[in-house]
Amino acid sequence: MRISRPAAVSPPPSRPLRTAGSAQWTGFYRLEYGLWHGQSARELTPIANALAADARGLRAASPSMQIDLIDMGLRTHEILENALQFQLTGIADYGSGTALATLSANLHGTQVVLSTLVGLMQTRDPQDLTTINTWIKTLAVDLNAAHHPDGTWLSLQQLSVAARQKINGDLGQLLEKLAVVPNLLEERTNA
């Protein structure tokens, strides 16, 4: 069963911003924009309700979704590739300054997808899996350091140049290692 991506999980709109009054702009990023740009609860309630409904629909549909093994392998890379494109560039920051929190959530999502593939990857190339896990841990350490003393996340603008470079570099290394996952999952025949 092929399910279209609900607005709740769609990528952010491309710049320039769609107007806040546009019916085509919905979902999380639209809600974030409204919350950080002074829109009223009356204006944002329908957007929040639609987002919640989309999330419930995705949750309800997920048990019956069939995902090809190669697609699962691609997702391990694409989740963080999108984070590099949208979060670390600031493109998807509509005012909350939570790009690093989102990157951390995306790292966790990548780990969840990888956990479904561990058995096959372990039999095909355990060294790649070990290397990937090392880079996941390295990036997690980088992100765990990106907090204020009270535990709240730093925004991208609050990171030091060195911290920003380390996160970007370590994410790049992890993406390079994740790029091998789809090939590890290719069907193999004995010739």
PDB file of C-alpha atoms in Angstrom:
ATOM      1  CA  MET A   1       0.000   0.000   0.000  1.00  0.00           C
ATOM      2  CA  ARG A   2       1.467   3.356  -1.018  1.00  0.00           C
ATOM      3  CA  ILE A   3       0.614   6.213   1.306  1.00  0.00           C
ATOM      4  CA  SER A   4       1.187   9.825   0.412  1.00  0.00           C
ATOM      5  CA  ARG A   5       3.134  11.875   2.888  1.00  0.00           C
ATOM      6  CA  PRO A   6       0.785  13.929   5.069  1.00  0.00           C
ATOM      7  CA  ALA A   7       1.423  17.614   5.515  1.00  0.00           C
ATOM      8  CA  ALA A   8       2.638  16.950   9.054  1.00  0.00           C
ATOM      9  CA  VAL A   9       5.776  15.267   7.769  1.00  0.00           C
ATOM     10  CA  SER A  10       6.322  17.128   4.526  1.00  0.00           C
ATOM     11  CA  PRO A  11       9.567  19.017   4.011  1.00  0.00           C
ATOM     12  CA  PRO A  12       9.529  22.728   4.735  1.00  0.00           C
ATOM     13  CA  PRO A  13       8.373  25.039   1.991  1.00  0.00           C
ATOM     14  CA  SER A  14      11.150  26.480  -0.111  1.00  0.00           C
ATOM     15  CA  ARG A  15      12.167  30.052   0.483  1.00  0.00           C
ATOM     16  CA  PRO A  16      10.827  32.662   0.118  1.00  0.00           C
ATOM     17  CA  LEU A  17       8.249  31.915   2.757  1.00  0.00           C
ATOM     18  CA  ARG A  18       4.777  31.102   1.665  1.00  0.00           C
ATOM     19  CA  THR A  19       2.467  33.624   3.171  1.00  0.00           C
ATOM     20  CA  ALA A  20       1.072  32.807   6.592  1.00  0.00           C
ATOM     21  CA  GLY A  21      -2.449  33.094   5.164  1.00  0.00           C
ATOM     22  CA  SER A  22      -1.834  30.542   2.407  1.00  0.00           C
ATOM     23  CA  ALA A  23      -4.077  27.479   2.647  1.00  0.00           C
ATOM     24  CA  GLN A  24      -1.349  25.439   0.921  1.00  0.00           C
ATOM     25  CA  TRP A  25       1.126  25.952   3.756  1.00  0.00           C
ATOM     26  CA  THR A  26       0.176  23.641   6.618  1.00  0.00           C
ATOM     27  CA  GLY A  27       1.865  21.290   9.079  1.00  0.00           C
ATOM     28  CA  PHE A  28       4.594  21.666  11.638  1.00  0.00           C
ATOM     29  CA  TYR A  29       6.581  24.439   9.948  1.00  0.00           C
ATOM     30  CA  ARG A  30       3.477  26.532   9.426  1.00  0.00           C
ATOM     31  CA  LEU A  31       2.582  26.143  13.103  1.00  0.00           C
ATOM     32  CA  GLU A  32       6.131  27.022  14.153  1.00  0.00           C
ATOM     33  CA  TYR A  33       6.042  30.128  11.988  1.00  0.00           C
ATOM     34  CA  GLY A  34       2.768  31.267  13.532  1.00  0.00           C
ATOM     35  CA  LEU A  35       3.903  30.627  17.109  1.00  0.00           C
ATOM     36  CA  TRP A  36       7.087  32.668  16.668  1.00  0.00           C
ATOM     37  CA  HIS A  37       5.500  35.455  14.657  1.00  0.00           C
ATOM     38  CA  GLY A  38       2.738  36.531  16.994  1.00  0.00           C
ATOM     39  CA  GLN A  39      -0.233  34.789  15.461  1.00  0.00           C
ATOM     40  CA  SER A  40      -3.198  34.227  17.730  1.00  0.00           C
ATOM     41  CA  ALA A  41      -4.446  30.940  19.127  1.00  0.00           C
ATOM     42  CA  ARG A  42      -7.599  31.463  17.048  1.00  0.00           C
ATOM     43  CA  GLU A  43      -5.509  31.586  13.859  1.00  0.00           C
ATOM     44  CA  LEU A  44      -3.312  28.640  14.813  1.00  0.00           C
ATOM     45  CA  THR A  45      -5.876  26.245  16.302  1.00  0.00           C
ATOM     46  CA  PRO A  46      -7.060  24.899  12.907  1.00  0.00           C
ATOM     47  CA  ILE A  47      -3.441  24.398  11.831  1.00  0.00           C
ATOM     48  CA  ALA A  48      -2.606  22.573  15.072  1.00  0.00           C
ATOM     49  CA  ASN A  49      -5.743  20.434  14.786  1.00  0.00           C
ATOM     50  CA  ALA A  50      -4.892  19.467  11.195  1.00  0.00           C
ATOM     51  CA  LEU A  51      -1.331  18.627  12.220  1.00  0.00           C
ATOM     52  CA  ALA A  52      -2.603  16.413  15.055  1.00  0.00           C
ATOM     53  CA  ALA A  53      -5.042  14.689  12.684  1.00  0.00           C
ATOM     54  CA  ASP A  54      -2.251  14.060  10.152  1.00  0.00           C
ATOM     55  CA  ALA A  55      -0.042  12.588  12.878  1.00  0.00           C
ATOM     56  CA  ARG A  56      -2.880  10.331  14.103  1.00  0.00           C
ATOM     57  CA  GLY A  57      -3.545   9.214  10.519  1.00  0.00           C
ATOM     58  CA  LEU A  58       0.106   8.373   9.959  1.00  0.00           C
ATOM     59  CA  ARG A  59       0.253   6.437  13.232  1.00  0.00           C
ATOM     60  CA  ALA A  60      -2.915   4.504  12.343  1.00  0.00           C
ATOM     61  CA  ALA A  61      -1.675   3.691   8.838  1.00  0.00           C
ATOM     62  CA  SER A  62       1.888   2.742   9.772  1.00  0.00           C
ATOM     63  CA  PRO A  63       1.220  -0.877  10.884  1.00  0.00           C
ATOM     64  CA  SER A  64      -0.107  -1.749   7.425  1.00  0.00           C
ATOM     65  CA  MET A  65       2.575   0.097   5.461  1.00  0.00           C
ATOM     66  CA  GLN A  66       4.900  -2.086   3.447  1.00  0.00           C
ATOM     67  CA  ILE A  67       8.324  -0.637   2.870  1.00  0.00           C
ATOM     68  CA  ASP A  68      10.806  -2.209   0.516  1.00  0.00           C
ATOM     69  CA  LEU A  69      14.074  -3.267   2.155  1.00  0.00           C
ATOM     70  CA  ILE A  70      16.127  -1.058  -0.169  1.00  0.00           C
ATOM     71  CA  ASP A  71      13.866   1.895   0.672  1.00  0.00           C
ATOM     72  CA  MET A  72      14.553   1.263   4.361  1.00  0.00           C
ATOM     73  CA  GLY A  73      18.261   1.397   3.613  1.00  0.00           C
ATOM     74  CA  LEU A  74      17.819   4.659   1.741  1.00  0.00           C
ATOM     75  CA  ARG A  75      15.890   6.165   4.666  1.00  0.00           C
ATOM     76  CA  THR A  76      18.874   5.680   6.984  1.00  0.00           C
ATOM     77  CA  HIS A  77      20.745   8.155   4.797  1.00  0.00           C
ATOM     78  CA  GLU A  78      17.895  10.416   3.710  1.00  0.00           C
ATOM     79  CA  ILE A  79      16.689  11.288   7.212  1.00  0.00           C
ATOM     80  CA  LEU A  80      20.014  12.875   8.089  1.00  0.00           C
ATOM     81  CA  GLU A  81      20.616  14.190   4.592  1.00  0.00           C
ATOM     82  CA  ASN A  82      17.399  16.196   4.972  1.00  0.00           C
ATOM     83  CA  ALA A  83      18.590  17.359   8.395  1.00  0.00           C
ATOM     84  CA  LEU A  84      21.805  18.623   6.809  1.00  0.00           C
ATOM     85  CA  GLN A  85      19.839  20.390   4.070  1.00  0.00           C
ATOM     86  CA  PHE A  86      17.051  21.865   6.172  1.00  0.00           C
ATOM     87  CA  GLN A  87      18.173  22.068   9.814  1.00  0.00           C
ATOM     88  CA  LEU A  88      21.902  22.790   9.709  1.00  0.00           C
ATOM     89  CA  THR A  89      21.472  25.443   7.036  1.00  0.00           C
ATOM     90  CA  GLY A  90      18.706  27.126   9.017  1.00  0.00           C
ATOM     91  CA  ILE A  91      16.280  26.886   6.076  1.00  0.00           C
ATOM     92  CA  ALA A  92      13.698  25.118   8.225  1.00  0.00           C
ATOM     93  CA  ASP A  93      13.929  27.502  11.189  1.00  0.00           C
ATOM     94  CA  TYR A  94      10.757  29.519  11.241  1.00  0.00           C
ATOM     95  CA  GLY A  95      11.551  31.206  14.524  1.00  0.00           C
ATOM     96  CA  SER A  96      11.904  28.581  17.254  1.00  0.00           C
ATOM     97  CA  GLY A  97      15.677  28.120  17.025  1.00  0.00           C
ATOM     98  CA  THR A  98      15.242  24.359  17.505  1.00  0.00           C
ATOM     99  CA  ALA A  99      17.284  23.093  14.556  1.00  0.00           C
ATOM    100  CA  LEU A 100      19.656  21.155  16.809  1.00  0.00           C
ATOM    101  CA  ALA A 101      16.777  19.536  18.700  1.00  0.00           C
ATOM    102  CA  THR A 102      15.313  18.490  15.353  1.00  0.00           C
ATOM    103  CA  LEU A 103      18.687  17.148  14.218  1.00  0.00           C
ATOM    104  CA  SER A 104      18.872  15.132  17.444  1.00  0.00           C
ATOM    105  CA  ALA A 105      15.395  13.710  16.764  1.00  0.00           C
ATOM    106  CA  ASN A 106      16.448  12.863  13.206  1.00  0.00           C
ATOM    107  CA  LEU A 107      19.526  11.071  14.544  1.00  0.00           C
ATOM    108  CA  HIS A 108      17.237   9.030  16.790  1.00  0.00           C
ATOM    109  CA  GLY A 109      14.977   8.280  13.807  1.00  0.00           C
ATOM    110  CA  THR A 110      17.986   7.036  11.864  1.00  0.00           C
ATOM    111  CA  GLN A 111      18.900   4.762  14.767  1.00  0.00           C
ATOM    112  CA  VAL A 112      15.367   3.338  14.837  1.00  0.00           C
ATOM    113  CA  VAL A 113      15.453   2.569  11.106  1.00  0.00           C
ATOM    114  CA  LEU A 114      18.931   1.033  11.437  1.00  0.00           C
ATOM    115  CA  SER A 115      17.730  -1.148  14.318  1.00  0.00           C
ATOM    116  CA  THR A 116      15.374  -2.900  11.889  1.00  0.00           C
ATOM    117  CA  LEU A 117      18.288  -3.677   9.556  1.00  0.00           C
ATOM    118  CA  VAL A 118      20.971  -4.740  12.043  1.00  0.00           C
ATOM    119  CA  GLY A 119      20.565  -8.481  11.531  1.00  0.00           C
ATOM    120  CA  LEU A 120      21.112  -8.348   7.789  1.00  0.00           C
ATOM    121  CA  MET A 121      23.859  -5.734   8.006  1.00  0.00           C
ATOM    122  CA  GLN A 122      25.670  -7.774  10.645  1.00  0.00           C
ATOM    123  CA  THR A 123      25.811 -10.789   8.325  1.00  0.00           C
ATOM    124  CA  ARG A 124      26.849  -8.750   5.299  1.00  0.00           C
ATOM    125  CA  ASP A 125      29.440  -6.348   6.726  1.00  0.00           C
ATOM    126  CA  PRO A 126      29.757  -6.009  10.492  1.00  0.00           C
ATOM    127  CA  GLN A 127      32.612  -3.507  10.099  1.00  0.00           C
ATOM    128  CA  ASP A 128      30.356  -1.005   8.307  1.00  0.00           C
ATOM    129  CA  LEU A 129      27.773  -1.327  11.062  1.00  0.00           C
ATOM    130  CA  THR A 130      30.437  -0.746  13.722  1.00  0.00           C
ATOM    131  CA  THR A 131      31.722   2.327  11.891  1.00  0.00           C
ATOM    132  CA  ILE A 132      28.213   3.728  11.468  1.00  0.00           C
ATOM    133  CA  ASN A 133      27.488   3.240  15.172  1.00  0.00           C
ATOM    134  CA  THR A 134      30.748   5.006  16.069  1.00  0.00           C
ATOM    135  CA  TRP A 135      29.769   8.050  13.994  1.00  0.00           C
ATOM    136  CA  ILE A 136      26.241   8.032  15.442  1.00  0.00           C
ATOM    137  CA  LYS A 137      27.743   8.158  18.948  1.00  0.00           C
ATOM    138  CA  THR A 138      30.160  10.921  17.906  1.00  0.00           C
ATOM    139  CA  LEU A 139      27.366  13.086  16.503  1.00  0.00           C
ATOM    140  CA  ALA A 140      25.232  12.408  19.588  1.00  0.00           C
ATOM    141  CA  VAL A 141      28.085  13.669  21.798  1.00  0.00           C
ATOM    142  CA  ASP A 142      28.328  16.819  19.636  1.00  0.00           C
ATOM    143  CA  LEU A 143      24.607  17.436  19.994  1.00  0.00           C
ATOM    144  CA  ASN A 144      24.542  16.708  23.709  1.00  0.00           C
ATOM    145  CA  ALA A 145      27.122  19.470  24.141  1.00  0.00           C
ATOM    146  CA  ALA A 146      24.858  21.969  22.331  1.00  0.00           C
ATOM    147  CA  HIS A 147      22.788  22.951  25.348  1.00  0.00           C
ATOM    148  CA  HIS A 148      22.556  25.931  27.665  1.00  0.00           C
ATOM    149  CA  PRO A 149      23.374  25.254  31.336  1.00  0.00           C
ATOM    150  CA  ASP A 150      19.620  24.970  32.026  1.00  0.00           C
ATOM    151  CA  GLY A 151      19.340  22.111  29.510  1.00  0.00           C
ATOM    152  CA  THR A 152      17.628  24.023  26.698  1.00  0.00           C
ATOM    153  CA  TRP A 153      19.046  23.757  23.214  1.00  0.00           C
ATOM    154  CA  LEU A 154      21.382  26.319  21.708  1.00  0.00           C
ATOM    155  CA  SER A 155      20.225  27.812  18.427  1.00  0.00           C
ATOM    156  CA  LEU A 156      22.478  27.531  15.384  1.00  0.00           C
ATOM    157  CA  GLN A 157      23.482  31.164  15.842  1.00  0.00           C
ATOM    158  CA  GLN A 158      24.592  30.487  19.421  1.00  0.00           C
ATOM    159  CA  LEU A 159      27.011  27.709  18.468  1.00  0.00           C
ATOM    160  CA  SER A 160      30.688  28.575  18.337  1.00  0.00           C
ATOM    161  CA  VAL A 161      32.285  28.289  14.917  1.00  0.00           C
ATOM    162  CA  ALA A 162      34.273  25.270  16.140  1.00  0.00           C
ATOM    163  CA  ALA A 163      31.145  23.515  17.479  1.00  0.00           C
ATOM    164  CA  ARG A 164      29.249  24.208  14.257  1.00  0.00           C
ATOM    165  CA  GLN A 165      32.129  22.877  12.171  1.00  0.00           C
ATOM    166  CA  LYS A 166      32.392  19.751  14.327  1.00  0.00           C
ATOM    167  CA  ILE A 167      28.674  18.988  14.003  1.00  0.00           C
ATOM    168  CA  ASN A 168      28.747  19.589  10.245  1.00  0.00           C
ATOM    169  CA  GLY A 169      31.903  17.502   9.794  1.00  0.00           C
ATOM    170  CA  ASP A 170      30.723  14.618  11.954  1.00  0.00           C
ATOM    171  CA  LEU A 171      27.328  14.580  10.262  1.00  0.00           C
ATOM    172  CA  GLY A 172      29.111  14.529   6.892  1.00  0.00           C
ATOM    173  CA  GLN A 173      31.194  11.534   7.990  1.00  0.00           C
ATOM    174  CA  LEU A 174      28.095   9.710   9.215  1.00  0.00           C
ATOM    175  CA  LEU A 175      26.280  10.412   5.943  1.00  0.00           C
ATOM    176  CA  GLU A 176      29.238   9.033   4.000  1.00  0.00           C
ATOM    177  CA  LYS A 177      29.126   5.817   6.039  1.00  0.00           C
ATOM    178  CA  LEU A 178      25.321   5.529   5.766  1.00  0.00           C
ATOM    179  CA  ALA A 179      25.555   5.777   1.970  1.00  0.00           C
ATOM    180  CA  VAL A 180      26.735   2.131   1.866  1.00  0.00           C
ATOM    181  CA  VAL A 181      23.638   0.757   3.615  1.00  0.00           C
ATOM    182  CA  PRO A 182      21.423   0.326   0.502  1.00  0.00           C
ATOM    183  CA  ASN A 183      24.199  -1.633  -1.235  1.00  0.00           C
ATOM    184  CA  LEU A 184      24.535  -3.915   1.782  1.00  0.00           C
ATOM    185  CA  LEU A 185      20.842  -4.710   1.511  1.00  0.00           C
ATOM    186  CA  GLU A 186      20.808  -5.524  -2.218  1.00  0.00           C
ATOM    187  CA  GLU A 187      19.558  -9.011  -2.958  1.00  0.00           C
ATOM    188  CA  ARG A 188      22.469 -11.322  -3.567  1.00  0.00           C
ATOM    189  CA  THR A 189      22.509 -14.470  -5.620  1.00  0.00           C
ATOM    190  CA  ASN A 190      25.037 -17.258  -5.483  1.00  0.00           C
ATOM    191  CA  ALA A 191      26.658 -17.566  -8.872  1.00  0.00           C
TER     192      ALA A 191
END
